[in-house]
Amino acid sequence: MSSKPLIANEVLAFIIHAIDYMDEVSIVQICRSAYKEEEVCSAKLMLYKSLGQLEQMPSRRRDGGDKSLQDIISLLKRTDPDDVPEFVAKDLHKLPPVTFDHVDVTRLLKDITCLKASLEDMKSKMEASQVTINDLRGEVTLLRNVISVSGSADKRNVNTRRGAQNASIISFESANSSASPVADIADDAPRPAAAAVSTPAAEPSVGTSTPKRAYAAVAATNKPAVTQTKRAKGEKQCRGKPQPPSIPKKDTCNKDGFIQVERKKKKPACRNQCGTAEPTILMRPAVPTTQLYVSRLHHTTTVEQVVEYVRSKTNWTLRVERLESRHNTNFKSFMVRAPTQHVEIFLKEEFWPKGVVYRKFRGRIRDTTQRNTTPTLRVH
């Protein structure tokens, strides 16, 4: 059961029922011949009042019947159907019948013609799609027959870890035909004597070996011919010379048969080096310093007073520079150069008086020649 309130009004009940399948011109024509202008205006007032839009209702002075019907239809079209109350007819004989006199036959014929054209278009597209599907099915069947007749690919050249065992025989044939000439040279090159004499037990079987070992065996046998020719030349040159006992090289291949290649790090051409001699009075290293920002000091504070305060706390005479602010302030700010090795002492809250702001200095000092600074003092 619907929870909407039921309101008895024949005009609104007919319009809401007919608005879904009739055009606006036909509805206006039927209502104009079946209802009076007072009934239409009353229905319009009731609709706007039930929807809470009484203030937005337009007033019609001339031709109020047709304009009011158009206002009702436009309001129903732009309003959510769930927000419209249920209008019912109390007197059923007041509902006008819909006859062929109120139907636009030309429009119906036009709609029927458009529907026929759309239906023919859909049929032609379905026929084309069916032909394409049949062609694809034939190609798939042909590929299956070719694979079943040709058999499976050579398992020694298949990387089973990547799912290549499921590939078609056509892809393997194309891969073998497009192999590099270096691989052909490597196959035609003479093998060393040690490699020629091999027992059958040492060869791993394809059926029993794992995919990783099979791939490692293939990778080991397919080496470039250039490397083998270089080894042969080296053996000829070193036959007459006594060679030291060979040390077995460490196997750098991982479990998958790959050799990890690392890029060699280039050493810088110029490296900084540090001296190790004891410092003297004539030559001694500079003490690294860290710049500290000290602010919110009284406007009468001078550089000498800051230097004296730091000396009374640490027995060190540090270099202090005054910072000029871009804005007018009632306090002064300074930059203190503290030794980096003991900078933690200056970053403690107990070191500075209450109300003084301090931190590590950020940024640059724009102009040091125009600033009041202390003489160059050494850090002891």
Coordinates of C-alpha atoms in Angstrom, one line a residue:
M1 CA 0.0 0.0 0.0
S2 CA 1.2 3.5 -0.9
S3 CA 1.7 5.9 2.0
K4 CA 0.9 9.0 -0.2
P5 CA -2.2 11.0 0.6
L6 CA -5.2 10.5 -1.8
I7 CA -6.7 13.7 -3.2
A8 CA -9.8 13.7 -5.3
N9 CA -9.5 15.7 -8.5
E10 CA -10.6 14.4 -11.9
V11 CA -8.5 16.8 -14.0
L12 CA -5.2 16.0 -12.3
A13 CA -6.0 12.3 -12.2
F14 CA -6.6 12.2 -16.0
I15 CA -3.5 14.3 -16.8
I16 CA -1.1 12.2 -14.6
H17 CA -2.5 9.0 -16.2
A18 CA -2.3 10.3 -19.8
I19 CA 1.1 12.2 -19.6
D20 CA 3.1 8.9 -20.0
Y21 CA 1.7 7.9 -23.4
M22 CA 0.1 11.1 -24.9
D23 CA 1.7 14.3 -26.2
E24 CA 1.0 17.7 -24.7
V25 CA -1.1 18.9 -27.5
S26 CA -3.5 16.0 -27.3
I27 CA -3.9 16.3 -23.5
V28 CA -4.6 20.0 -23.8
Q29 CA -7.2 19.4 -26.5
I30 CA -9.0 16.7 -24.5
C31 CA -9.1 18.7 -21.2
R32 CA -10.2 21.8 -23.0
S33 CA -13.2 20.0 -24.4
A34 CA -14.1 18.1 -21.3
Y35 CA -13.5 20.5 -18.4
K36 CA -14.4 24.1 -17.7
E37 CA -11.8 26.8 -17.1
E38 CA -12.8 27.1 -13.4
E39 CA -12.1 23.4 -12.9
V40 CA -8.7 23.6 -14.6
C41 CA -7.7 26.7 -12.5
S42 CA -8.9 24.9 -9.4
A43 CA -6.8 21.8 -10.3
K44 CA -3.8 24.0 -10.9
L45 CA -4.1 25.7 -7.6
M46 CA -4.5 22.4 -5.8
L47 CA -1.4 20.9 -7.5
Y48 CA 0.9 23.9 -6.6
K49 CA -0.5 23.9 -3.1
S50 CA 0.1 20.2 -2.5
L51 CA 3.7 20.5 -3.8
G52 CA 4.5 23.5 -1.7
Q53 CA 5.2 25.8 -4.7
L54 CA 2.2 28.1 -4.4
E55 CA 4.5 31.2 -4.4
Q56 CA 5.9 30.1 -7.8
M57 CA 2.5 29.6 -9.5
P58 CA 2.2 31.9 -12.5
S59 CA -1.0 33.9 -12.9
R60 CA -2.9 33.8 -16.2
R61 CA -5.3 36.5 -17.2
R62 CA -5.9 35.8 -20.9
D63 CA -6.6 32.3 -22.2
G64 CA -6.3 30.9 -18.7
G65 CA -7.5 27.4 -19.6
D66 CA -4.9 26.4 -22.1
K67 CA -2.1 28.2 -20.2
S68 CA -3.1 26.6 -16.9
L69 CA -3.1 23.2 -18.5
Q70 CA 0.4 23.8 -19.9
D71 CA 1.6 24.9 -16.5
I72 CA 0.2 21.7 -14.9
I73 CA 1.9 19.5 -17.5
S74 CA 5.3 21.3 -17.2
L75 CA 5.2 21.2 -13.4
L76 CA 4.4 17.4 -13.5
K77 CA 7.3 16.8 -15.9
R78 CA 10.0 18.6 -13.8
T79 CA 8.8 17.1 -10.5
D80 CA 9.9 13.7 -9.2
P81 CA 6.9 11.3 -9.4
D82 CA 7.6 10.1 -5.9
D83 CA 6.9 13.7 -4.6
V84 CA 3.5 14.0 -6.4
P85 CA 0.5 13.0 -4.4
E86 CA -2.0 10.4 -5.6
F87 CA -4.8 12.1 -7.4
V88 CA -8.0 10.0 -7.9
A89 CA -11.3 10.5 -9.6
K90 CA -14.4 10.7 -7.4
D91 CA -16.8 10.9 -10.3
L92 CA -15.7 8.5 -13.0
H93 CA -18.1 10.0 -15.6
K94 CA -16.0 13.2 -15.5
L95 CA -13.0 11.3 -17.0
P96 CA -13.0 12.1 -20.7
P97 CA -12.6 9.2 -23.2
V98 CA -9.6 9.1 -25.6
T99 CA -10.9 8.6 -29.2
F100 CA -9.2 8.7 -32.6
D101 CA -10.3 12.3 -32.9
H102 CA -7.6 13.2 -30.3
V103 CA -4.8 11.1 -31.8
D104 CA -2.4 12.5 -34.4
V105 CA -2.3 9.8 -37.0
T106 CA 0.5 11.4 -38.9
R107 CA 2.8 11.2 -35.9
L108 CA 1.9 7.6 -35.2
L109 CA 2.8 6.7 -38.8
K110 CA 6.1 8.5 -38.5
D111 CA 6.9 6.7 -35.3
I112 CA 6.1 3.3 -36.9
T113 CA 8.3 4.1 -39.8
C114 CA 11.2 5.0 -37.5
L115 CA 10.7 1.7 -35.6
K116 CA 10.8 -0.3 -38.8
A117 CA 14.1 1.4 -39.9
S118 CA 15.7 0.8 -36.5
L119 CA 14.6 -2.9 -36.6
E120 CA 16.1 -3.4 -40.1
D121 CA 19.4 -1.8 -39.0
M122 CA 19.6 -4.1 -36.0
K123 CA 18.9 -7.2 -38.2
S124 CA 21.7 -6.2 -40.6
K125 CA 24.2 -5.7 -37.8
M126 CA 23.3 -9.0 -36.2
E127 CA 23.9 -10.8 -39.6
A128 CA 27.3 -9.2 -39.9
S129 CA 28.2 -10.1 -36.4
Q130 CA 27.1 -13.7 -37.0
V131 CA 29.3 -13.9 -40.1
T132 CA 32.3 -12.6 -38.1
I133 CA 31.7 -15.1 -35.3
N134 CA 31.5 -18.0 -37.8
D135 CA 34.8 -16.9 -39.4
L136 CA 36.5 -16.8 -36.0
R137 CA 35.3 -20.2 -35.1
G138 CA 36.6 -21.6 -38.3
E139 CA 40.1 -20.1 -37.7
V140 CA 40.2 -21.4 -34.2
T141 CA 39.3 -24.9 -35.4
L142 CA 42.0 -24.7 -38.1
L143 CA 44.7 -23.7 -35.5
R144 CA 43.7 -26.6 -33.3
N145 CA 44.1 -29.1 -36.1
V146 CA 47.5 -27.7 -37.1
I147 CA 48.7 -28.0 -33.5
S148 CA 47.5 -31.5 -33.1
V149 CA 49.1 -32.6 -36.3
S150 CA 52.5 -30.9 -35.9
G151 CA 52.9 -32.1 -32.3
S152 CA 54.4 -30.3 -29.4
A153 CA 57.5 -28.1 -29.5
D154 CA 61.0 -29.1 -28.6
K155 CA 61.0 -29.2 -24.8
R156 CA 64.6 -28.3 -24.5
N157 CA 64.0 -24.8 -25.8
V158 CA 60.9 -24.1 -23.8
N159 CA 60.9 -22.0 -20.6
T160 CA 58.3 -23.8 -18.7
R161 CA 58.4 -21.3 -15.8
R162 CA 56.8 -18.7 -18.0
G163 CA 54.1 -20.9 -19.5
A164 CA 55.8 -21.3 -22.9
Q165 CA 54.9 -25.0 -22.9
N166 CA 51.3 -24.0 -23.9
A167 CA 52.4 -21.9 -26.9
S168 CA 51.6 -23.1 -30.5
I169 CA 54.1 -24.8 -32.7
I170 CA 54.0 -21.9 -35.2
S171 CA 55.6 -19.5 -32.7
F172 CA 58.5 -21.9 -32.1
E173 CA 59.1 -22.4 -35.8
S174 CA 59.2 -18.7 -36.4
A175 CA 61.6 -18.3 -33.5
N176 CA 63.9 -21.0 -34.8
S177 CA 63.9 -19.5 -38.3
S178 CA 64.7 -16.0 -37.0
A179 CA 67.6 -17.1 -34.8
S180 CA 70.8 -15.0 -34.8
P181 CA 73.8 -16.0 -37.0
V182 CA 76.0 -16.0 -34.0
A183 CA 74.1 -19.0 -32.6
D184 CA 74.6 -20.9 -35.9
I185 CA 78.3 -20.2 -35.7
A186 CA 78.4 -21.4 -32.2
D187 CA 76.8 -24.7 -33.2
D188 CA 79.3 -25.2 -36.1
A189 CA 82.3 -24.2 -34.0
P190 CA 84.4 -27.1 -32.7
R191 CA 83.8 -28.1 -29.1
P192 CA 86.6 -28.7 -26.6
A193 CA 87.8 -32.2 -26.0
A194 CA 86.6 -32.2 -22.5
A195 CA 83.1 -31.2 -23.5
A196 CA 83.0 -33.8 -26.3
V197 CA 83.7 -36.7 -24.0
S198 CA 80.6 -36.8 -21.8
T199 CA 78.9 -39.7 -20.2
P200 CA 75.2 -40.2 -20.7
A201 CA 74.7 -40.2 -17.0
A202 CA 75.8 -36.6 -16.7
E203 CA 73.1 -35.4 -19.1
P204 CA 69.9 -34.5 -17.3
S205 CA 66.8 -36.0 -18.7
V206 CA 64.1 -33.6 -19.8
G207 CA 61.3 -35.6 -18.3
T208 CA 62.8 -36.0 -14.8
S209 CA 64.6 -32.6 -14.5
T210 CA 63.0 -29.5 -13.1
P211 CA 62.2 -26.5 -15.4
K212 CA 65.0 -24.5 -13.7
R213 CA 67.7 -27.1 -14.3
A214 CA 66.6 -27.7 -17.9
Y215 CA 66.7 -24.0 -18.6
A216 CA 70.2 -23.8 -17.0
A217 CA 71.4 -26.6 -19.2
V218 CA 70.2 -24.9 -22.3
A219 CA 71.7 -21.6 -21.3
A220 CA 75.1 -23.3 -20.6
T221 CA 75.3 -25.0 -24.0
N222 CA 74.3 -22.0 -26.1
K223 CA 77.4 -19.8 -25.7
P224 CA 78.6 -17.4 -28.4
A225 CA 81.3 -18.7 -30.8
V226 CA 83.4 -15.6 -30.2
T227 CA 84.2 -16.7 -26.7
Q228 CA 85.1 -20.2 -27.7
T229 CA 87.5 -18.9 -30.4
K230 CA 89.3 -16.7 -27.9
R231 CA 89.7 -19.6 -25.5
A232 CA 91.2 -21.7 -28.3
K233 CA 93.7 -19.0 -29.1
G234 CA 94.6 -18.6 -25.5
E235 CA 95.2 -22.3 -25.1
K236 CA 97.6 -22.3 -28.2
Q237 CA 99.7 -19.5 -26.8
C238 CA 100.0 -21.0 -23.3
R239 CA 100.8 -24.6 -24.3
G240 CA 104.6 -24.0 -24.0
K241 CA 104.5 -22.2 -20.7
P242 CA 104.1 -23.9 -17.3
Q243 CA 100.8 -22.8 -15.8
P244 CA 100.1 -22.6 -12.1
P245 CA 97.6 -25.0 -10.6
S246 CA 94.1 -23.7 -11.6
I247 CA 91.9 -22.6 -8.8
P248 CA 88.2 -23.6 -9.3
K249 CA 86.2 -20.5 -10.0
K250 CA 83.2 -19.8 -7.8
D251 CA 79.9 -20.6 -9.6
T252 CA 78.1 -17.3 -9.9
C253 CA 75.0 -18.7 -11.5
N254 CA 71.9 -18.6 -9.4
K255 CA 69.4 -21.4 -9.0
D256 CA 67.6 -20.3 -12.2
G257 CA 70.7 -20.5 -14.4
F258 CA 71.3 -16.7 -14.7
I259 CA 74.5 -14.8 -13.9
Q260 CA 74.0 -11.6 -12.0
V261 CA 75.9 -8.7 -13.6
E262 CA 76.8 -5.7 -11.5
R263 CA 77.9 -2.4 -12.8
K264 CA 81.4 -1.5 -11.6
K265 CA 81.4 1.7 -9.5
K266 CA 83.7 4.3 -11.0
K267 CA 86.2 5.8 -8.5
P268 CA 86.3 9.6 -8.5
A269 CA 89.3 11.0 -10.2
C270 CA 90.1 13.4 -7.3
R271 CA 89.5 12.3 -3.8
N272 CA 89.8 14.4 -0.6
Q273 CA 92.5 13.1 1.7
C274 CA 93.1 14.0 5.3
G275 CA 96.5 14.6 6.9
T276 CA 97.7 12.7 10.0
A277 CA 100.5 14.9 11.3
E278 CA 100.1 16.7 14.6
P279 CA 98.8 20.3 14.3
T280 CA 101.2 23.2 15.1
I281 CA 100.8 26.9 15.7
L282 CA 101.7 27.7 12.1
M283 CA 99.3 25.1 10.6
R284 CA 96.2 23.9 12.4
P285 CA 92.8 22.9 11.1
A286 CA 89.7 25.1 11.4
V287 CA 87.1 24.2 13.9
P288 CA 83.8 23.3 12.1
T289 CA 81.0 25.6 13.4
T290 CA 77.2 25.5 13.2
Q291 CA 75.2 28.7 12.8
L292 CA 72.5 29.3 15.5
Y293 CA 69.7 31.8 15.3
V294 CA 69.0 33.7 18.5
S295 CA 66.1 36.2 18.5
R296 CA 63.6 38.1 20.7
L297 CA 66.4 39.8 22.6
H298 CA 66.0 43.3 24.1
H299 CA 66.5 46.2 21.6
T300 CA 69.4 47.5 23.7
T301 CA 71.3 44.2 23.5
T302 CA 74.6 44.5 21.7
V303 CA 76.9 42.0 20.0
E304 CA 79.5 42.3 22.8
Q305 CA 76.8 41.5 25.4
V306 CA 75.9 38.2 23.6
V307 CA 79.6 37.3 23.3
E308 CA 80.1 38.0 27.0
Y309 CA 77.0 35.9 28.0
V310 CA 78.2 32.9 26.0
R311 CA 81.7 33.2 27.5
S312 CA 80.3 33.2 31.0
K313 CA 78.3 30.0 30.2
T314 CA 80.9 28.0 28.3
N315 CA 84.3 29.9 28.7
W316 CA 84.3 30.1 24.9
T317 CA 84.6 33.3 22.8
L318 CA 82.4 32.8 19.8
R319 CA 81.7 34.9 16.8
V320 CA 78.4 36.7 16.9
E321 CA 76.7 38.7 14.1
R322 CA 73.7 40.9 14.3
L323 CA 70.8 40.2 11.8
E324 CA 68.9 43.1 10.3
S325 CA 65.1 42.4 9.9
R326 CA 63.2 43.5 6.9
H327 CA 60.4 44.7 9.1
N328 CA 60.3 47.1 12.0
T329 CA 60.6 45.1 15.2
N330 CA 61.1 46.0 18.8
F331 CA 63.7 43.3 19.4
K332 CA 67.1 42.2 18.0
S333 CA 68.3 39.0 16.4
F334 CA 71.8 37.5 16.3
M335 CA 73.6 34.7 14.6
V336 CA 76.0 32.7 16.8
R337 CA 78.7 30.5 15.3
A338 CA 78.9 27.5 17.8
P339 CA 81.3 24.6 17.5
T340 CA 79.6 21.7 15.8
Q341 CA 81.1 19.2 18.2
H342 CA 79.4 20.9 21.2
V343 CA 76.3 22.3 19.5
E344 CA 74.0 20.3 21.8
I345 CA 75.0 22.5 24.7
F346 CA 73.6 25.6 22.9
L347 CA 70.4 23.8 21.9
K348 CA 69.3 23.2 25.5
E349 CA 66.6 25.2 27.1
E350 CA 68.6 25.8 30.2
F351 CA 71.3 27.6 28.3
W352 CA 69.3 30.7 27.1
P353 CA 67.2 33.1 29.3
K354 CA 63.4 32.7 29.4
G355 CA 61.7 34.3 26.4
V356 CA 64.6 34.0 24.1
V357 CA 63.9 32.1 20.8
Y358 CA 66.7 30.0 19.3
R359 CA 67.2 27.4 16.7
K360 CA 69.6 26.4 14.0
F361 CA 70.1 29.2 11.4
R362 CA 68.4 28.6 8.1
G363 CA 69.1 30.6 4.9
R364 CA 71.9 33.0 4.0
I365 CA 73.3 36.2 5.3
R366 CA 72.9 38.6 2.5
D367 CA 75.5 41.3 3.3
T368 CA 78.1 40.9 6.0
T369 CA 80.1 44.1 5.3
Q370 CA 77.3 46.4 6.5
R371 CA 76.6 44.5 9.7
N372 CA 78.1 45.2 13.1
T373 CA 80.2 42.1 13.9
T374 CA 82.8 41.2 16.4
P375 CA 86.5 40.9 15.5
T376 CA 87.6 37.6 14.3
L377 CA 87.8 35.5 17.4
R378 CA 89.1 32.0 17.7
V379 CA 87.2 29.1 19.3
H380 CA 89.2 27.6 22.2

